mmCIF file of C-alpha atoms and ligand atoms in Angstrom:
data_model
loop_
_atom_site.group_PDB
_atom_site.id
_atom_site.type_symbol
_atom_site.label_atom_id
_atom_site.label_comp_id
_atom_site.label_asym_id
_atom_site.label_seq_id
_atom_site.Cartn_x
_atom_site.Cartn_y
_atom_site.Cartn_z
ATOM 1 C CA MET V 1 -73.245 -7.971 1.726
ATOM 2 C CA LYS V 2 -72.743 -11.730 1.463
ATOM 3 C CA LYS V 3 -69.322 -12.198 -0.858
ATOM 4 C CA LYS V 4 -68.947 -14.668 -4.108
ATOM 5 C CA SER V 5 -67.031 -18.086 -4.056
ATOM 6 C CA ALA V 6 -63.864 -17.046 -5.021
ATOM 7 C CA PRO V 7 -61.854 -18.794 -8.296
ATOM 8 C CA ARG V 8 -58.330 -19.950 -7.584
ATOM 9 C CA THR V 9 -56.821 -17.573 -10.440
ATOM 10 C CA ILE V 10 -58.364 -14.134 -8.699
ATOM 11 C CA VAL V 11 -54.759 -12.513 -8.705
ATOM 12 C CA GLU V 12 -53.648 -14.113 -12.082
ATOM 13 C CA ASP V 13 -57.010 -13.120 -13.718
ATOM 14 C CA THR V 14 -56.598 -9.623 -12.570
ATOM 15 C CA LEU V 15 -54.156 -7.575 -14.906
ATOM 16 C CA VAL V 16 -53.230 -4.494 -13.725
ATOM 17 C CA PRO V 17 -52.783 -2.034 -16.568
ATOM 18 C CA HIS V 18 -49.891 0.283 -14.616
ATOM 19 C CA ALA V 19 -47.923 3.096 -16.675
ATOM 20 C CA ALA V 20 -45.075 1.368 -17.785
ATOM 21 C CA PHE V 21 -46.733 -1.864 -18.532
ATOM 22 C CA ASN V 22 -49.051 0.247 -20.534
ATOM 23 C CA GLY V 23 -46.012 2.019 -22.110
ATOM 24 C CA ALA V 24 -44.545 -1.205 -23.689
ATOM 25 C CA LEU V 25 -48.139 -2.250 -25.233
ATOM 26 C CA ARG V 26 -48.500 1.602 -26.252
ATOM 27 C CA ARG V 27 -44.656 1.232 -27.976
ATOM 28 C CA ILE V 28 -45.192 -2.274 -29.386
ATOM 29 C CA GLU V 29 -48.644 -1.470 -30.613
ATOM 30 C CA GLN V 30 -46.987 1.412 -32.205
ATOM 31 C CA CYS V 31 -44.453 -0.687 -34.420
ATOM 32 C CA PHE V 32 -46.956 -3.129 -35.109
ATOM 33 C CA ALA V 33 -49.295 -0.691 -36.716
ATOM 34 C CA TYR V 34 -46.354 0.709 -39.401
ATOM 35 C CA ALA V 35 -45.390 -3.094 -39.966
ATOM 36 C CA ASP V 36 -46.536 -3.419 -42.999
ATOM 37 C CA SER V 37 -45.551 -0.237 -44.475
ATOM 38 C CA ALA V 38 -41.900 -0.513 -43.055
ATOM 39 C CA ARG V 39 -38.737 -0.453 -45.537
ATOM 40 C CA GLU V 40 -36.962 -1.974 -42.856
ATOM 41 C CA PRO V 41 -37.317 -3.909 -39.607
ATOM 42 C CA ILE V 42 -38.330 -2.086 -36.411
ATOM 43 C CA CYS V 43 -36.875 -3.182 -33.698
ATOM 44 C CA ILE V 44 -37.078 -2.615 -29.486
ATOM 45 C CA ALA V 45 -35.842 -4.481 -26.718
ATOM 46 C CA LEU V 46 -37.990 -4.434 -23.559
ATOM 47 C CA ILE V 47 -35.781 -4.686 -20.362
ATOM 48 C CA GLY V 48 -36.295 -5.095 -17.020
ATOM 49 C CA GLU V 49 -35.038 -6.881 -13.919
ATOM 50 C CA THR V 50 -36.783 -10.407 -13.248
ATOM 51 C CA ARG V 51 -40.368 -10.247 -12.836
ATOM 52 C CA THR V 52 -40.933 -6.633 -13.839
ATOM 53 C CA GLY V 53 -43.660 -7.854 -16.097
ATOM 54 C CA LYS V 54 -41.878 -8.398 -19.584
ATOM 55 C CA SER V 55 -43.376 -11.514 -20.409
ATOM 56 C CA ARG V 56 -46.509 -10.684 -19.113
ATOM 57 C CA ALA V 57 -46.431 -7.634 -21.073
ATOM 58 C CA MET V 58 -45.810 -9.620 -24.668
ATOM 59 C CA GLU V 59 -48.200 -12.423 -23.631
ATOM 60 C CA GLU V 60 -50.865 -9.804 -23.447
ATOM 61 C CA PHE V 61 -50.145 -7.998 -26.614
ATOM 62 C CA SER V 62 -50.181 -11.066 -28.292
ATOM 63 C CA THR V 63 -53.486 -12.234 -27.352
ATOM 64 C CA ARG V 64 -54.575 -8.758 -28.539
ATOM 65 C CA HIS V 65 -53.733 -9.871 -31.901
ATOM 66 C CA PRO V 66 -54.288 -13.715 -32.135
ATOM 67 C CA SER V 67 -54.017 -16.079 -34.959
ATOM 68 C CA ILE V 68 -57.244 -17.244 -36.858
ATOM 69 C CA ARG V 69 -57.875 -20.078 -39.055
ATOM 70 C CA ASN V 70 -59.929 -18.710 -42.043
ATOM 71 C CA GLY V 71 -61.084 -19.725 -45.679
ATOM 72 C CA GLU V 72 -57.775 -18.222 -46.820
ATOM 73 C CA GLY V 73 -55.789 -20.374 -44.459
ATOM 74 C CA LEU V 74 -53.934 -19.563 -41.242
ATOM 75 C CA TYR V 75 -53.187 -15.689 -40.094
ATOM 76 C CA ILE V 76 -50.531 -15.818 -37.353
ATOM 77 C CA PRO V 77 -49.920 -12.039 -36.890
ATOM 78 C CA ILE V 78 -46.863 -12.652 -33.917
ATOM 79 C CA LEU V 79 -44.831 -15.359 -34.051
ATOM 80 C CA ARG V 80 -43.925 -15.240 -30.196
ATOM 81 C CA VAL V 81 -40.811 -18.062 -28.880
ATOM 82 C CA THR V 82 -38.893 -18.244 -25.769
ATOM 83 C CA THR V 83 -34.902 -18.389 -26.129
ATOM 84 C CA PRO V 84 -33.457 -21.721 -25.389
ATOM 85 C CA ALA V 85 -31.166 -21.433 -22.465
ATOM 86 C CA LYS V 86 -28.034 -22.332 -25.062
ATOM 87 C CA PRO V 87 -29.702 -21.374 -28.386
ATOM 88 C CA THR V 88 -28.239 -22.729 -31.674
ATOM 89 C CA VAL V 89 -29.736 -21.370 -34.906
ATOM 90 C CA LYS V 90 -31.063 -24.800 -35.177
ATOM 91 C CA SER V 91 -33.000 -25.048 -31.907
ATOM 92 C CA LEU V 92 -34.185 -21.606 -32.619
ATOM 93 C CA VAL V 93 -35.402 -22.077 -36.279
ATOM 94 C CA GLU V 94 -36.771 -25.598 -35.022
ATOM 95 C CA LEU V 95 -38.671 -23.732 -32.269
ATOM 96 C CA MET V 96 -39.937 -20.898 -34.530
ATOM 97 C CA LEU V 97 -40.861 -23.210 -37.084
ATOM 98 C CA GLU V 98 -42.710 -25.297 -34.675
ATOM 99 C CA ARG V 99 -44.842 -22.190 -33.065
ATOM 100 C CA MET V 100 -45.609 -22.028 -37.064
ATOM 101 C CA HIS V 101 -47.217 -25.203 -37.021
ATOM 102 C CA ASP V 102 -44.805 -26.864 -39.593
ATOM 103 C CA GLU V 103 -44.893 -30.726 -39.196
ATOM 104 C CA LEU V 104 -41.388 -31.266 -40.230
ATOM 105 C CA SER V 105 -39.950 -28.679 -37.846
ATOM 106 C CA GLU V 106 -36.718 -30.822 -37.596
ATOM 107 C CA SER V 107 -35.872 -31.769 -41.216
ATOM 108 C CA GLY V 108 -33.960 -30.573 -43.685
ATOM 109 C CA SER V 109 -30.526 -28.542 -43.413
ATOM 110 C CA GLU V 110 -30.543 -24.797 -41.603
ATOM 111 C CA ASN V 111 -30.998 -23.153 -44.289
ATOM 112 C CA ALA V 112 -33.778 -25.661 -45.803
ATOM 113 C CA LYS V 113 -35.392 -24.671 -42.455
ATOM 114 C CA THR V 114 -34.831 -20.847 -42.737
ATOM 115 C CA ARG V 115 -36.160 -20.848 -46.169
ATOM 116 C CA ARG V 116 -39.177 -22.736 -44.741
ATOM 117 C CA LEU V 117 -39.599 -20.672 -42.252
ATOM 118 C CA VAL V 118 -39.465 -17.666 -44.217
ATOM 119 C CA LYS V 119 -42.179 -18.906 -46.716
ATOM 120 C CA LEU V 120 -44.304 -19.955 -44.049
ATOM 121 C CA MET V 121 -43.904 -16.213 -42.115
ATOM 122 C CA ASP V 122 -44.851 -14.728 -45.526
ATOM 123 C CA GLU V 123 -47.947 -16.696 -46.355
ATOM 124 C CA CYS V 124 -49.372 -16.583 -43.016
ATOM 125 C CA GLY V 125 -49.101 -12.800 -42.627
ATOM 126 C CA THR V 126 -46.566 -12.749 -39.945
ATOM 127 C CA GLN V 127 -45.859 -9.145 -39.079
ATOM 128 C CA MET V 128 -44.031 -9.594 -35.475
ATOM 129 C CA VAL V 129 -41.193 -11.514 -34.121
ATOM 130 C CA MET V 130 -41.201 -11.838 -30.414
ATOM 131 C CA ILE V 131 -38.084 -13.243 -28.538
ATOM 132 C CA ASP V 132 -38.627 -13.798 -24.782
ATOM 133 C CA GLU V 133 -35.354 -14.354 -22.452
ATOM 134 C CA PHE V 134 -33.323 -12.787 -25.137
ATOM 135 C CA HIS V 135 -30.511 -12.799 -22.299
ATOM 136 C CA HIS V 136 -30.104 -16.428 -23.216
ATOM 137 C CA PHE V 137 -27.997 -14.916 -26.460
ATOM 138 C CA VAL V 138 -25.116 -14.286 -24.201
ATOM 139 C CA ASP V 139 -23.519 -17.268 -23.335
ATOM 140 C CA LYS V 140 -23.353 -17.726 -19.501
ATOM 141 C CA GLY V 141 -20.213 -18.711 -18.741
ATOM 142 C CA SER V 142 -18.170 -16.664 -21.380
ATOM 143 C CA HIS V 143 -20.166 -13.455 -21.127
ATOM 144 C CA LYS V 144 -19.837 -13.643 -24.835
ATOM 145 C CA VAL V 145 -22.493 -13.115 -27.616
ATOM 146 C CA ILE V 146 -23.749 -16.227 -29.329
ATOM 147 C CA HIS V 147 -23.276 -14.029 -32.771
ATOM 148 C CA ASP V 148 -24.048 -16.759 -35.374
ATOM 149 C CA VAL V 149 -27.866 -17.027 -33.705
ATOM 150 C CA ALA V 150 -27.717 -13.162 -33.405
ATOM 151 C CA ASN V 151 -26.944 -12.884 -37.223
ATOM 152 C CA TRP V 152 -29.408 -15.457 -38.215
ATOM 153 C CA LEU V 153 -31.533 -13.486 -36.371
ATOM 154 C CA LYS V 154 -30.572 -10.222 -37.946
ATOM 155 C CA THR V 155 -30.778 -11.391 -41.463
ATOM 156 C CA LEU V 156 -34.196 -13.342 -40.909
ATOM 157 C CA VAL V 157 -36.163 -10.103 -39.721
ATOM 158 C CA ASP V 158 -34.193 -8.111 -42.883
ATOM 159 C CA ARG V 159 -35.604 -10.354 -44.925
ATOM 160 C CA ILE V 160 -39.270 -10.819 -43.651
ATOM 161 C CA ARG V 161 -38.880 -7.058 -42.727
ATOM 162 C CA CYS V 162 -41.133 -7.583 -39.873
ATOM 163 C CA VAL V 163 -41.139 -6.250 -36.494
ATOM 164 C CA LEU V 164 -38.803 -7.841 -33.782
ATOM 165 C CA ILE V 165 -39.447 -7.674 -30.242
ATOM 166 C CA VAL V 166 -36.918 -8.853 -27.484
ATOM 167 C CA ALA V 167 -37.326 -9.220 -24.112
ATOM 168 C CA GLY V 168 -34.598 -9.774 -21.411
ATOM 169 C CA LEU V 169 -32.719 -9.157 -17.756
ATOM 170 C CA PRO V 170 -30.741 -6.001 -18.653
ATOM 171 C CA THR V 171 -27.850 -8.491 -19.528
ATOM 172 C CA CYS V 172 -29.278 -8.544 -23.055
ATOM 173 C CA GLN V 173 -28.301 -5.049 -23.758
ATOM 174 C CA ALA V 174 -24.830 -6.661 -24.206
ATOM 175 C CA VAL V 175 -25.929 -8.372 -27.342
ATOM 176 C CA LEU V 176 -27.068 -5.221 -28.878
ATOM 177 C CA GLU V 177 -23.987 -3.240 -27.731
ATOM 178 C CA GLN V 178 -21.708 -6.173 -28.968
ATOM 179 C CA ASN V 179 -23.474 -6.775 -32.289
ATOM 180 C CA GLU V 180 -23.391 -3.686 -34.039
ATOM 181 C CA GLN V 181 -25.554 -4.624 -37.030
ATOM 182 C CA LEU V 182 -28.349 -5.794 -34.867
ATOM 183 C CA GLU V 183 -27.730 -2.658 -32.565
ATOM 184 C CA GLY V 184 -28.402 -0.365 -35.544
ATOM 185 C CA ARG V 185 -32.111 -1.837 -36.206
ATOM 186 C CA PHE V 186 -33.352 -1.173 -32.590
ATOM 187 C CA SER V 187 -34.733 1.979 -31.362
ATOM 188 C CA ALA V 188 -34.565 3.060 -27.670
ATOM 189 C CA PRO V 189 -35.638 0.405 -25.246
ATOM 190 C CA VAL V 190 -38.561 0.131 -23.055
ATOM 191 C CA MET V 191 -37.567 -0.077 -19.564
ATOM 192 C CA MET V 192 -39.709 -2.665 -16.988
ATOM 193 C CA PRO V 193 -38.810 -1.232 -13.672
ATOM 194 C CA ARG V 194 -39.334 -2.600 -10.346
ATOM 195 C CA PHE V 195 -41.414 0.006 -8.164
ATOM 196 C CA GLU V 196 -38.626 2.165 -5.977
ATOM 197 C CA TRP V 197 -40.360 3.160 -2.737
ATOM 198 C CA LYS V 198 -38.346 6.262 -2.437
ATOM 199 C CA ILE V 199 -39.068 7.521 -6.010
ATOM 200 C CA ASP V 200 -42.584 9.294 -5.858
ATOM 201 C CA GLU V 201 -44.264 8.452 -8.931
ATOM 202 C CA HIS V 202 -43.436 4.583 -8.504
ATOM 203 C CA ARG V 203 -44.514 4.371 -5.095
ATOM 204 C CA GLU V 204 -47.896 5.755 -6.300
ATOM 205 C CA GLU V 205 -47.717 3.204 -9.256
ATOM 206 C CA PHE V 206 -47.148 0.491 -6.740
ATOM 207 C CA ILE V 207 -50.053 1.608 -3.926
ATOM 208 C CA ALA V 208 -52.263 1.857 -7.411
ATOM 209 C CA ILE V 209 -51.533 -1.490 -7.527
ATOM 210 C CA LEU V 210 -52.192 -2.853 -4.562
ATOM 211 C CA SER V 211 -55.692 -1.084 -4.633
ATOM 212 C CA ALA V 212 -56.410 -3.001 -7.743
ATOM 213 C CA PHE V 213 -55.824 -6.377 -6.145
ATOM 214 C CA HIS V 214 -57.536 -5.239 -3.173
ATOM 215 C CA GLU V 215 -60.598 -4.244 -5.545
ATOM 216 C CA SER V 216 -60.392 -7.878 -7.259
ATOM 217 C CA MET V 217 -59.660 -9.754 -3.851
ATOM 218 C CA SER V 218 -61.925 -8.181 -1.659
ATOM 219 C CA ARG V 219 -65.164 -9.002 -4.107
ATOM 220 C CA TYR V 220 -64.502 -12.487 -2.193
ATOM 221 C CA PHE V 221 -62.696 -11.759 1.230
ATOM 222 C CA ASP V 222 -62.248 -9.578 3.841
ATOM 223 C CA LEU V 223 -58.774 -8.231 3.791
ATOM 224 C CA PRO V 224 -56.984 -5.768 5.387
ATOM 225 C CA GLU V 225 -56.860 -2.678 2.596
ATOM 226 C CA LEU V 226 -53.488 -3.229 1.423
ATOM 227 C CA ASP V 227 -53.297 0.375 -0.297
ATOM 228 C CA ASN V 228 -52.886 2.048 3.365
ATOM 229 C CA ALA V 229 -49.703 3.889 3.930
ATOM 230 C CA ASP V 230 -48.743 1.001 6.368
ATOM 231 C CA MET V 231 -49.858 -1.946 4.779
ATOM 232 C CA ALA V 232 -48.413 -0.573 1.433
ATOM 233 C CA PHE V 233 -44.736 -0.176 2.633
ATOM 234 C CA ARG V 234 -44.856 -4.040 4.314
ATOM 235 C CA CYS V 235 -46.337 -4.947 0.778
ATOM 236 C CA TYR V 236 -43.135 -3.583 -0.603
ATOM 237 C CA CYS V 237 -41.048 -4.975 1.602
ATOM 238 C CA ALA V 238 -42.449 -8.077 1.064
ATOM 239 C CA THR V 239 -41.628 -8.193 -2.462
ATOM 240 C CA GLY V 240 -38.954 -5.618 -3.307
ATOM 241 C CA GLY V 241 -41.513 -3.414 -5.718
ATOM 242 C CA LEU V 242 -41.355 -6.596 -8.198
ATOM 243 C CA MET V 243 -44.627 -7.300 -9.913
ATOM 244 C CA GLY V 244 -43.750 -11.026 -10.114
ATOM 245 C CA TYR V 245 -43.033 -11.423 -6.326
ATOM 246 C CA LEU V 246 -46.521 -9.497 -5.188
ATOM 247 C CA THR V 247 -48.465 -11.713 -7.425
ATOM 248 C CA LYS V 248 -46.853 -14.818 -6.044
ATOM 249 C CA PHE V 249 -47.308 -13.470 -2.288
ATOM 250 C CA LEU V 250 -51.052 -12.581 -3.075
ATOM 251 C CA ARG V 251 -51.660 -15.901 -4.896
ATOM 252 C CA GLN V 252 -50.793 -17.544 -1.799
ATOM 253 C CA VAL V 253 -52.479 -15.600 0.089
ATOM 254 C CA VAL V 254 -55.977 -16.955 -1.902
ATOM 255 C CA TRP V 255 -54.829 -20.148 -2.048
ATOM 256 C CA ASN V 256 -54.731 -20.753 1.823
ATOM 257 C CA ALA V 257 -57.601 -18.860 2.547
ATOM 258 C CA LEU V 258 -59.405 -21.531 -0.056
ATOM 259 C CA ASP V 259 -57.958 -24.363 1.457
ATOM 260 C CA SER V 260 -58.896 -23.108 4.865
ATOM 261 C CA GLY V 261 -62.332 -22.095 4.035
ATOM 262 C CA LYS V 262 -61.785 -18.834 5.134
ATOM 263 C CA ARG V 263 -63.801 -15.720 4.059
ATOM 264 C CA LYS V 264 -61.940 -13.539 6.253
ATOM 265 C CA ILE V 265 -57.630 -12.935 5.761
ATOM 266 C CA THR V 266 -55.812 -11.358 8.730
ATOM 267 C CA LEU V 267 -52.463 -9.427 8.873
ATOM 268 C CA GLY V 268 -51.514 -13.428 10.527
ATOM 269 C CA ASP V 269 -52.459 -14.757 7.503
ATOM 270 C CA LEU V 270 -50.622 -12.478 5.396
ATOM 271 C CA ALA V 271 -47.271 -13.134 7.492
ATOM 272 C CA ILE V 272 -47.963 -16.851 6.848
ATOM 273 C CA ALA V 273 -48.452 -16.610 3.053
ATOM 274 C CA HIS V 274 -45.255 -14.202 2.932
ATOM 275 C CA ASP V 275 -43.119 -17.112 4.570
ATOM 276 C CA GLU V 276 -44.726 -19.811 2.241
ATOM 277 C CA ALA V 277 -44.501 -17.816 -1.211
ATOM 278 C CA VAL V 278 -41.685 -15.469 -0.698
ATOM 279 C CA TRP V 279 -38.304 -17.502 -0.940
ATOM 280 C CA ALA V 280 -36.059 -15.692 -3.219
ATOM 281 C CA LYS V 281 -32.716 -17.290 -4.521
ATOM 282 C CA HIS V 282 -30.749 -13.898 -5.106
ATOM 283 C CA GLY V 283 -30.994 -11.248 -2.670
ATOM 284 C CA PRO V 284 -30.520 -10.089 1.245
ATOM 285 C CA ARG V 285 -30.923 -12.636 4.018
ATOM 286 C CA GLY V 286 -32.366 -12.342 6.975
ATOM 287 C CA LEU V 287 -34.784 -9.767 6.158
ATOM 288 C CA PRO V 288 -38.235 -9.167 8.442
ATOM 289 C CA ASN V 289 -41.285 -10.701 7.749
ATOM 290 C CA PRO V 290 -43.328 -7.508 6.823
ATOM 291 C CA PHE V 291 -46.996 -8.504 8.106
ATOM 292 C CA THR V 292 -45.752 -9.709 11.881
ATOM 293 C CA LYS V 293 -47.684 -7.182 14.492
ATOM 294 C CA ASN V 294 -44.185 -5.980 15.717
ATOM 295 C CA PHE V 295 -42.756 -5.095 11.967
ATOM 296 C CA GLN V 296 -42.088 -1.264 12.229
ATOM 297 C CA SER V 297 -43.767 0.204 9.530
ATOM 298 C CA THR V 298 -41.959 3.240 9.201
ATOM 299 C CA PRO V 299 -39.698 3.270 6.104
ATOM 300 C CA ASN V 300 -36.060 3.613 6.867
ATOM 301 C CA GLU V 301 -33.068 4.055 4.839
ATOM 302 C CA ASP V 302 -30.966 0.982 5.580
ATOM 303 C CA LEU V 303 -34.516 -0.912 5.451
ATOM 304 C CA ILE V 304 -35.168 0.110 2.042
ATOM 305 C CA GLU V 305 -31.792 -0.311 0.931
ATOM 306 C CA ARG V 306 -31.888 -4.016 1.824
ATOM 307 C CA ILE V 307 -35.530 -4.667 0.393
ATOM 308 C CA ARG V 308 -34.394 -2.696 -3.047
ATOM 309 C CA MET V 309 -31.729 -5.831 -3.127
ATOM 310 C CA ILE V 310 -34.672 -8.429 -3.296
ATOM 311 C CA GLY V 311 -34.435 -10.464 -6.456
ATOM 312 C CA VAL V 312 -30.796 -9.309 -7.412
ATOM 313 C CA PRO V 313 -28.425 -11.508 -8.257
ATOM 314 C CA LEU V 314 -25.167 -11.516 -6.129
ATOM 315 C CA GLU V 315 -22.544 -10.359 -8.026
ATOM 316 C CA GLN V 316 -25.171 -7.593 -9.245
ATOM 317 C CA GLU V 317 -25.936 -6.269 -5.822
ATOM 318 C CA THR V 318 -22.731 -4.436 -5.534
ATOM 319 C CA GLN V 319 -22.941 -2.869 -8.747
ATOM 320 C CA LYS V 320 -26.740 -1.662 -7.891
ATOM 321 C CA ARG V 321 -25.747 -0.219 -4.705
ATOM 322 C CA ARG V 322 -22.923 1.795 -6.194
ATOM 323 C CA ARG V 323 -25.550 3.302 -8.661
ATOM 324 C CA VAL V 324 -27.916 4.521 -6.227
ATOM 325 C CA SER V 325 -25.934 5.591 -3.646
ATOM 326 C CA PRO V 326 -22.572 7.258 -5.508
ATOM 327 C CA PRO V 327 -19.393 7.006 -3.168
ATOM 328 C CA LYS V 328 -18.547 9.638 -1.356
ATOM 329 C CA LYS V 329 -15.464 12.085 -3.334
ATOM 330 C CA MET V 330 -12.535 11.386 -1.430
ATOM 331 C CA LYS V 331 -9.854 13.623 -0.586
ATOM 332 C CA VAL V 332 -6.418 13.103 -2.617
ATOM 333 C CA THR V 333 -4.955 11.947 1.041
ATOM 334 C CA GLU V 334 -7.673 9.456 1.676
ATOM 335 C CA VAL V 335 -7.456 7.867 -1.764
ATOM 336 C CA LEU V 336 -3.723 7.469 -1.499
ATOM 337 C CA SER V 337 -3.851 6.184 2.062
ATOM 338 C CA THR V 338 -6.320 3.254 0.909
ATOM 339 C CA ALA V 339 -4.226 2.375 -2.171
HETATM 340 N N1 LIG Q 401 -49.190 -5.629 -15.446
HETATM 341 C C1 LIG Q 401 -49.614 -6.799 -14.677
HETATM 342 N N2 LIG Q 401 -50.585 -6.814 -14.048
HETATM 343 C C2 LIG Q 401 -50.856 -8.601 -13.520
HETATM 344 N N3 LIG Q 401 -50.042 -9.197 -12.922
HETATM 345 C C3 LIG Q 401 -48.735 -9.011 -13.816
HETATM 346 C C4 LIG Q 401 -48.467 -7.810 -14.294
HETATM 347 N N4 LIG Q 401 -47.443 -7.731 -14.789
HETATM 348 C C5 LIG Q 401 -46.671 -8.877 -14.486
HETATM 349 N N5 LIG Q 401 -47.791 -9.716 -13.978
HETATM 350 C C6 LIG Q 401 -47.455 -11.128 -12.998
HETATM 351 O O1 LIG Q 401 -46.179 -10.944 -12.349
HETATM 352 C C7 LIG Q 401 -45.424 -12.308 -12.450
HETATM 353 C C8 LIG Q 401 -44.206 -12.002 -13.248
HETATM 354 O O2 LIG Q 401 -44.632 -11.114 -14.611
HETATM 355 P P1 LIG Q 401 -43.377 -11.634 -15.834
HETATM 356 O O3 LIG Q 401 -43.178 -13.315 -16.083
HETATM 357 O O4 LIG Q 401 -44.309 -11.157 -17.020
HETATM 358 O O5 LIG Q 401 -42.081 -11.085 -15.312
HETATM 359 P P2 LIG Q 401 -40.393 -11.087 -16.003
HETATM 360 O O6 LIG Q 401 -40.230 -9.901 -16.088
HETATM 361 O O7 LIG Q 401 -40.693 -12.033 -17.632
HETATM 362 O O8 LIG Q 401 -39.826 -11.989 -15.371
HETATM 363 P P3 LIG Q 401 -38.382 -12.976 -15.670
HETATM 364 O O9 LIG Q 401 -37.387 -11.817 -16.419
HETATM 365 O O10 LIG Q 401 -37.834 -13.531 -14.810
HETATM 366 O O11 LIG Q 401 -38.897 -13.608 -16.578
HETATM 367 C C9 LIG Q 401 -46.490 -12.969 -13.443
HETATM 368 O O12 LIG Q 401 -46.862 -13.831 -12.645
HETATM 369 C C10 LIG Q 401 -47.415 -11.902 -14.187
HETATM 370 O O13 LIG Q 401 -48.854 -12.463 -14.223
HETATM 371 MG MG1 LIG Q 402 -40.293 -13.802 -18.361
#
């Protein structure tokens, strides 16, 4: 069968509703549905390592509940913002005002701006506030929570009695732990995982994700089956089980094929795309390119252990290693001799 000509955005256009992703949307939807009748704010944190799909989940949810302008005015059910790198009350309130289409977002005192924001949210029927990159509420240098901004946010959601969804790296849990009042308003977090090869459900899920991408791409290209045991392990090694690294790699595969006018994608093409796409600032160095012919695609402990560190900042690597392989119990004599 003749293949159709491919759009450059095949990978971006493929949304894979994997279990964690669906689970996150379901929890958010549940809160949204109860927002109207809630007597107190409902808050949930979406937590996961970098590139696990937190922003995509929030984006997907807000596109399902779009803003509408009708005869009665503007309806903005969800106010979604990304925390600035060093948030202050001023920067956050101005950003939110802007999103609410306030034309004078920079004018007035902090209090006046906050009052305007509350009024606008009320008038526009805003039921949910989504805050991405919530870990920026923790100061990078001092590791302390920026309490005035956290308190301001708490007061805002109390006044509106809306749903608050925050998303961020695991470090954002510190914001909640260090701010009792905010913590008390939060339900259990939703975790967005990276897919671990050694956990059966994760591996199966990762392979199902590869199937979904293979299906989209094979409408336009002849390419190796991504979801057989050999290729799935290679893809895992290329991406560390991180959704964002997988999409970045596959996007490069598509672009290269389109630019060279090829309909057939080979293992060699995957190897080239991998070299071009996967550049991780963090994580282990010197990993093999898993799409070369001589790559040993039989899983082994040592390799899997190194692959799990893809995307993990150096300072967290040791902690992560410790979490998975707890140290052997040492005998008293051994402890004394290492002291
Ligand atoms: N379920 C999914 N289906 C298809 N693509 C996805 C899915 N989840 C994430 N992606 C894609 O993976 C990439 C990374 O996702 P996203 O930006 O949401 O990660 P993140 O957890 O917010 O990362 P960061 O912490 O670095 O901001 C994006 O290009 C996104 O479109
Ligand atoms: Mg993000």
